[in-house]
Amino acid sequence: MEIGVIRNTELLWDNENQRLYRKSVDSDEDFKEVKIKPHQAHKNKDYWVYRINIEGRKFYLHRVIYKLYNPEWNIYDTSTDNMIDHRNNNPLDNNIDNLQIADAFMNSQNNSSNHWYHCKIKNRIRTAVYKDGIKKEKSFSVKKYGYYPAIDLALAWYDENSSHYYKG
């Protein structure tokens, strides 16, 4: 069990049973189990996560759990370089071994079987592979190669490099 404090609330996470308990830091009361309900994270998508309320602020449960195990991590930094990724692509599996810090690109790669995406701002097809959380990436210009040839180049680069690297 891991324990920590967020917003004057003491939290206790039972990783084995996937249960969260809370109490006020100023209180002598016992911990009470938090009722956790799934929340639809994105409109028009079948993607659900758990969200909880701590003293008037809503947090995704996976961010709270990661914070409990990594007290130095900034839970309030919601930038695209500080996302929490579910390694097995199951957003309802909040076992600490399934959680890792990821940037938006790494997170989207983990949720996509395409292994590429079209960066419309720069008009490039991007791909990346990961080893021990370190990103190796490559992009191909749509203007130079054309849309589908750039995708083919990105996939070929991914296939060649993913045998040496892995997502993680």
PDB file of C-alpha atoms in Angstrom:
ATOM      1  CA  MET A   1       0.000   0.000   0.000  1.00  0.00           C
ATOM      2  CA  GLU A   2       1.198   3.469  -0.893  1.00  0.00           C
ATOM      3  CA  ILE A   3       0.261   6.617   1.008  1.00  0.00           C
ATOM      4  CA  GLY A   4       0.515  10.289   0.128  1.00  0.00           C
ATOM      5  CA  VAL A   5      -1.111  13.706   0.460  1.00  0.00           C
ATOM      6  CA  ILE A   6      -2.831  15.756  -2.236  1.00  0.00           C
ATOM      7  CA  ARG A   7      -4.688  19.005  -1.420  1.00  0.00           C
ATOM      8  CA  ASN A   8      -4.880  18.393   2.355  1.00  0.00           C
ATOM      9  CA  THR A   9      -6.263  14.892   1.768  1.00  0.00           C
ATOM     10  CA  GLU A  10      -4.348  11.827   2.859  1.00  0.00           C
ATOM     11  CA  LEU A  11      -4.685   9.029   0.313  1.00  0.00           C
ATOM     12  CA  LEU A  12      -3.942   5.329   0.607  1.00  0.00           C
ATOM     13  CA  TRP A  13      -3.765   3.155  -2.536  1.00  0.00           C
ATOM     14  CA  ASP A  14      -4.117  -0.623  -2.304  1.00  0.00           C
ATOM     15  CA  ASN A  15      -2.432  -1.654  -5.558  1.00  0.00           C
ATOM     16  CA  GLU A  16      -3.261  -5.333  -5.209  1.00  0.00           C
ATOM     17  CA  ASN A  17      -7.015  -4.783  -4.838  1.00  0.00           C
ATOM     18  CA  GLN A  18      -7.184  -1.536  -6.874  1.00  0.00           C
ATOM     19  CA  ARG A  19      -8.842   0.385  -4.015  1.00  0.00           C
ATOM     20  CA  LEU A  20      -8.323   3.993  -2.919  1.00  0.00           C
ATOM     21  CA  TYR A  21      -8.946   5.275   0.607  1.00  0.00           C
ATOM     22  CA  ARG A  22      -8.944   8.859   1.913  1.00  0.00           C
ATOM     23  CA  LYS A  23      -9.133  11.005   5.019  1.00  0.00           C
ATOM     24  CA  SER A  24      -8.432  14.619   5.871  1.00  0.00           C
ATOM     25  CA  VAL A  25      -4.892  15.248   7.180  1.00  0.00           C
ATOM     26  CA  ASP A  26      -6.409  17.316  10.022  1.00  0.00           C
ATOM     27  CA  SER A  27      -8.716  14.514  11.111  1.00  0.00           C
ATOM     28  CA  ASP A  28      -8.290  11.547  13.449  1.00  0.00           C
ATOM     29  CA  GLU A  29     -10.942   9.598  11.536  1.00  0.00           C
ATOM     30  CA  ASP A  30     -10.173   6.295   9.852  1.00  0.00           C
ATOM     31  CA  PHE A  31      -9.554   5.990   6.125  1.00  0.00           C
ATOM     32  CA  LYS A  32     -12.744   5.581   4.065  1.00  0.00           C
ATOM     33  CA  GLU A  33     -12.905   3.879   0.697  1.00  0.00           C
ATOM     34  CA  VAL A  34     -13.370   6.223  -2.240  1.00  0.00           C
ATOM     35  CA  LYS A  35     -16.196   5.261  -4.577  1.00  0.00           C
ATOM     36  CA  ILE A  36     -14.581   5.263  -8.003  1.00  0.00           C
ATOM     37  CA  LYS A  37     -16.768   5.475 -11.093  1.00  0.00           C
ATOM     38  CA  PRO A  38     -15.706   5.363 -14.736  1.00  0.00           C
ATOM     39  CA  HIS A  39     -15.785   8.644 -16.640  1.00  0.00           C
ATOM     40  CA  GLN A  40     -15.951   8.990 -20.425  1.00  0.00           C
ATOM     41  CA  ALA A  41     -12.674  10.747 -21.153  1.00  0.00           C
ATOM     42  CA  HIS A  42     -13.327  11.769 -24.744  1.00  0.00           C
ATOM     43  CA  LYS A  43     -16.612  12.641 -26.429  1.00  0.00           C
ATOM     44  CA  ASN A  44     -17.719  10.337 -29.230  1.00  0.00           C
ATOM     45  CA  LYS A  45     -15.140   7.718 -28.253  1.00  0.00           C
ATOM     46  CA  ASP A  46     -15.407   4.528 -26.290  1.00  0.00           C
ATOM     47  CA  TYR A  47     -12.575   5.540 -23.945  1.00  0.00           C
ATOM     48  CA  TRP A  48     -13.198   5.476 -20.218  1.00  0.00           C
ATOM     49  CA  VAL A  49     -11.015   6.360 -17.232  1.00  0.00           C
ATOM     50  CA  TYR A  50     -11.584   6.785 -13.509  1.00  0.00           C
ATOM     51  CA  ARG A  51     -11.847  10.295 -12.145  1.00  0.00           C
ATOM     52  CA  ILE A  52     -12.061  11.367  -8.509  1.00  0.00           C
ATOM     53  CA  ASN A  53     -12.733  14.619  -6.678  1.00  0.00           C
ATOM     54  CA  ILE A  54     -10.240  15.788  -4.050  1.00  0.00           C
ATOM     55  CA  GLU A  55     -11.340  18.913  -2.195  1.00  0.00           C
ATOM     56  CA  GLY A  56     -13.215  20.361  -5.146  1.00  0.00           C
ATOM     57  CA  ARG A  57     -10.673  19.500  -7.843  1.00  0.00           C
ATOM     58  CA  LYS A  58     -11.102  16.605 -10.260  1.00  0.00           C
ATOM     59  CA  PHE A  59      -8.157  14.298 -10.919  1.00  0.00           C
ATOM     60  CA  TYR A  60      -7.757  11.258 -13.102  1.00  0.00           C
ATOM     61  CA  LEU A  61      -7.142   8.287 -10.830  1.00  0.00           C
ATOM     62  CA  HIS A  62      -4.091   7.104 -12.795  1.00  0.00           C
ATOM     63  CA  ARG A  63      -2.406  10.488 -12.155  1.00  0.00           C
ATOM     64  CA  VAL A  64      -3.186  10.260  -8.426  1.00  0.00           C
ATOM     65  CA  ILE A  65      -1.755   6.756  -8.188  1.00  0.00           C
ATOM     66  CA  TYR A  66       1.381   7.708 -10.090  1.00  0.00           C
ATOM     67  CA  LYS A  67       1.831  10.676  -7.721  1.00  0.00           C
ATOM     68  CA  LEU A  68       1.506   8.457  -4.642  1.00  0.00           C
ATOM     69  CA  TYR A  69       4.377   6.275  -5.867  1.00  0.00           C
ATOM     70  CA  ASN A  70       6.408   9.217  -7.211  1.00  0.00           C
ATOM     71  CA  PRO A  71       6.051  12.086  -4.708  1.00  0.00           C
ATOM     72  CA  GLU A  72       8.497  14.322  -6.616  1.00  0.00           C
ATOM     73  CA  TRP A  73       6.320  14.195  -9.766  1.00  0.00           C
ATOM     74  CA  ASN A  74       4.149  17.285 -10.387  1.00  0.00           C
ATOM     75  CA  ILE A  75       0.523  16.157 -10.661  1.00  0.00           C
ATOM     76  CA  TYR A  76      -0.569  19.711 -11.517  1.00  0.00           C
ATOM     77  CA  ASP A  77       1.607  19.842 -14.658  1.00  0.00           C
ATOM     78  CA  THR A  78      -0.910  18.842 -17.332  1.00  0.00           C
ATOM     79  CA  SER A  79       1.362  19.660 -20.263  1.00  0.00           C
ATOM     80  CA  THR A  80       1.666  17.222 -23.155  1.00  0.00           C
ATOM     81  CA  ASP A  81       5.136  16.231 -21.914  1.00  0.00           C
ATOM     82  CA  ASN A  82       3.775  15.037 -18.562  1.00  0.00           C
ATOM     83  CA  MET A  83       1.048  12.550 -19.404  1.00  0.00           C
ATOM     84  CA  ILE A  84       0.532   9.230 -17.651  1.00  0.00           C
ATOM     85  CA  ASP A  85       0.327   6.327 -20.068  1.00  0.00           C
ATOM     86  CA  HIS A  86      -1.228   2.905 -19.480  1.00  0.00           C
ATOM     87  CA  ARG A  87       1.361   0.462 -20.824  1.00  0.00           C
ATOM     88  CA  ASN A  88      -1.211  -2.218 -21.675  1.00  0.00           C
ATOM     89  CA  ASN A  89      -3.628   0.287 -23.316  1.00  0.00           C
ATOM     90  CA  ASN A  90      -6.318  -0.441 -20.699  1.00  0.00           C
ATOM     91  CA  PRO A  91      -7.199   2.911 -19.098  1.00  0.00           C
ATOM     92  CA  LEU A  92      -9.109   1.155 -16.303  1.00  0.00           C
ATOM     93  CA  ASP A  93      -6.029  -0.847 -15.195  1.00  0.00           C
ATOM     94  CA  ASN A  94      -4.368   1.445 -12.679  1.00  0.00           C
ATOM     95  CA  ASN A  95      -1.814  -0.962 -11.271  1.00  0.00           C
ATOM     96  CA  ILE A  96       1.336   1.093 -10.684  1.00  0.00           C
ATOM     97  CA  ASP A  97       3.339  -1.324 -12.869  1.00  0.00           C
ATOM     98  CA  ASN A  98       1.048  -0.366 -15.773  1.00  0.00           C
ATOM     99  CA  LEU A  99       1.667   3.396 -15.459  1.00  0.00           C
ATOM    100  CA  GLN A 100       4.500   5.448 -16.950  1.00  0.00           C
ATOM    101  CA  ILE A 101       5.220   9.080 -17.816  1.00  0.00           C
ATOM    102  CA  ALA A 102       4.821   9.797 -21.523  1.00  0.00           C
ATOM    103  CA  ASP A 103       4.665  12.721 -23.886  1.00  0.00           C
ATOM    104  CA  ALA A 104       1.628  13.096 -26.132  1.00  0.00           C
ATOM    105  CA  PHE A 105       3.329  11.380 -29.066  1.00  0.00           C
ATOM    106  CA  MET A 106       4.392   8.337 -27.034  1.00  0.00           C
ATOM    107  CA  ASN A 107       0.916   8.115 -25.530  1.00  0.00           C
ATOM    108  CA  SER A 108      -0.744   8.285 -28.950  1.00  0.00           C
ATOM    109  CA  GLN A 109       1.624   5.604 -30.290  1.00  0.00           C
ATOM    110  CA  ASN A 110       0.681   3.317 -27.452  1.00  0.00           C
ATOM    111  CA  ASN A 111      -2.989   3.812 -28.320  1.00  0.00           C
ATOM    112  CA  SER A 112      -2.559   3.378 -32.057  1.00  0.00           C
ATOM    113  CA  SER A 113      -1.692   0.413 -34.218  1.00  0.00           C
ATOM    114  CA  ASN A 114      -0.672   2.730 -37.073  1.00  0.00           C
ATOM    115  CA  HIS A 115       2.733   3.657 -35.586  1.00  0.00           C
ATOM    116  CA  TRP A 116       2.557   7.049 -37.318  1.00  0.00           C
ATOM    117  CA  TYR A 117       0.575  10.244 -37.317  1.00  0.00           C
ATOM    118  CA  HIS A 118       0.178  13.253 -39.589  1.00  0.00           C
ATOM    119  CA  CYS A 119       1.495  16.467 -38.010  1.00  0.00           C
ATOM    120  CA  LYS A 120      -0.719  18.907 -39.903  1.00  0.00           C
ATOM    121  CA  ILE A 121       1.067  22.021 -38.612  1.00  0.00           C
ATOM    122  CA  LYS A 122       4.375  20.958 -40.192  1.00  0.00           C
ATOM    123  CA  ASN A 123       2.753  18.721 -42.831  1.00  0.00           C
ATOM    124  CA  ARG A 124       4.960  15.775 -41.925  1.00  0.00           C
ATOM    125  CA  ILE A 125       4.314  12.119 -41.145  1.00  0.00           C
ATOM    126  CA  ARG A 126       5.927  11.314 -37.792  1.00  0.00           C
ATOM    127  CA  THR A 127       6.866   8.016 -36.193  1.00  0.00           C
ATOM    128  CA  ALA A 128       8.932   6.965 -33.192  1.00  0.00           C
ATOM    129  CA  VAL A 129      10.217   3.991 -31.254  1.00  0.00           C
ATOM    130  CA  TYR A 130      11.098   3.856 -27.565  1.00  0.00           C
ATOM    131  CA  LYS A 131      13.677   2.098 -25.466  1.00  0.00           C
ATOM    132  CA  ASP A 132      13.612   2.513 -21.710  1.00  0.00           C
ATOM    133  CA  GLY A 133      11.408   5.580 -22.123  1.00  0.00           C
ATOM    134  CA  ILE A 134      13.829   7.298 -24.529  1.00  0.00           C
ATOM    135  CA  LYS A 135      12.290   8.354 -27.827  1.00  0.00           C
ATOM    136  CA  LYS A 136      13.973   7.908 -31.204  1.00  0.00           C
ATOM    137  CA  GLU A 137      11.880   9.621 -33.857  1.00  0.00           C
ATOM    138  CA  LYS A 138      11.776  10.398 -37.549  1.00  0.00           C
ATOM    139  CA  SER A 139       9.501  12.476 -39.746  1.00  0.00           C
ATOM    140  CA  PHE A 140       8.923  12.590 -43.492  1.00  0.00           C
ATOM    141  CA  SER A 141       7.757  15.641 -45.450  1.00  0.00           C
ATOM    142  CA  VAL A 142       4.420  15.260 -47.217  1.00  0.00           C
ATOM    143  CA  LYS A 143       5.408  18.102 -49.547  1.00  0.00           C
ATOM    144  CA  LYS A 144       8.635  16.337 -50.553  1.00  0.00           C
ATOM    145  CA  TYR A 145       7.411  12.708 -50.787  1.00  0.00           C
ATOM    146  CA  GLY A 146       3.626  12.950 -51.070  1.00  0.00           C
ATOM    147  CA  TYR A 147       1.128  11.814 -48.422  1.00  0.00           C
ATOM    148  CA  TYR A 148       1.055   8.036 -48.965  1.00  0.00           C
ATOM    149  CA  PRO A 149       4.755   7.662 -49.860  1.00  0.00           C
ATOM    150  CA  ALA A 150       5.621   9.544 -46.629  1.00  0.00           C
ATOM    151  CA  ILE A 151       3.468   7.071 -44.677  1.00  0.00           C
ATOM    152  CA  ASP A 152       5.223   4.158 -46.409  1.00  0.00           C
ATOM    153  CA  LEU A 153       8.628   5.642 -45.524  1.00  0.00           C
ATOM    154  CA  ALA A 154       7.560   6.178 -41.911  1.00  0.00           C
ATOM    155  CA  LEU A 155       6.303   2.606 -41.592  1.00  0.00           C
ATOM    156  CA  ALA A 156       9.465   1.199 -43.164  1.00  0.00           C
ATOM    157  CA  TRP A 157      11.601   3.261 -40.767  1.00  0.00           C
ATOM    158  CA  TYR A 158       9.443   2.118 -37.834  1.00  0.00           C
ATOM    159  CA  ASP A 159       9.722  -1.559 -38.822  1.00  0.00           C
ATOM    160  CA  GLU A 160      13.500  -1.301 -39.245  1.00  0.00           C
ATOM    161  CA  ASN A 161      14.021   0.468 -35.926  1.00  0.00           C
ATOM    162  CA  SER A 162      11.406  -1.292 -33.789  1.00  0.00           C
ATOM    163  CA  SER A 163      13.416  -4.515 -34.013  1.00  0.00           C
ATOM    164  CA  HIS A 164      16.160  -2.676 -32.072  1.00  0.00           C
ATOM    165  CA  TYR A 165      13.863  -0.656 -29.822  1.00  0.00           C
ATOM    166  CA  TYR A 166      10.543  -1.249 -28.185  1.00  0.00           C
ATOM    167  CA  LYS A 167       7.796   0.909 -26.735  1.00  0.00           C
ATOM    168  CA  GLY A 168       8.127   1.286 -23.052  1.00  0.00           C
TER     169      GLY A 168
END
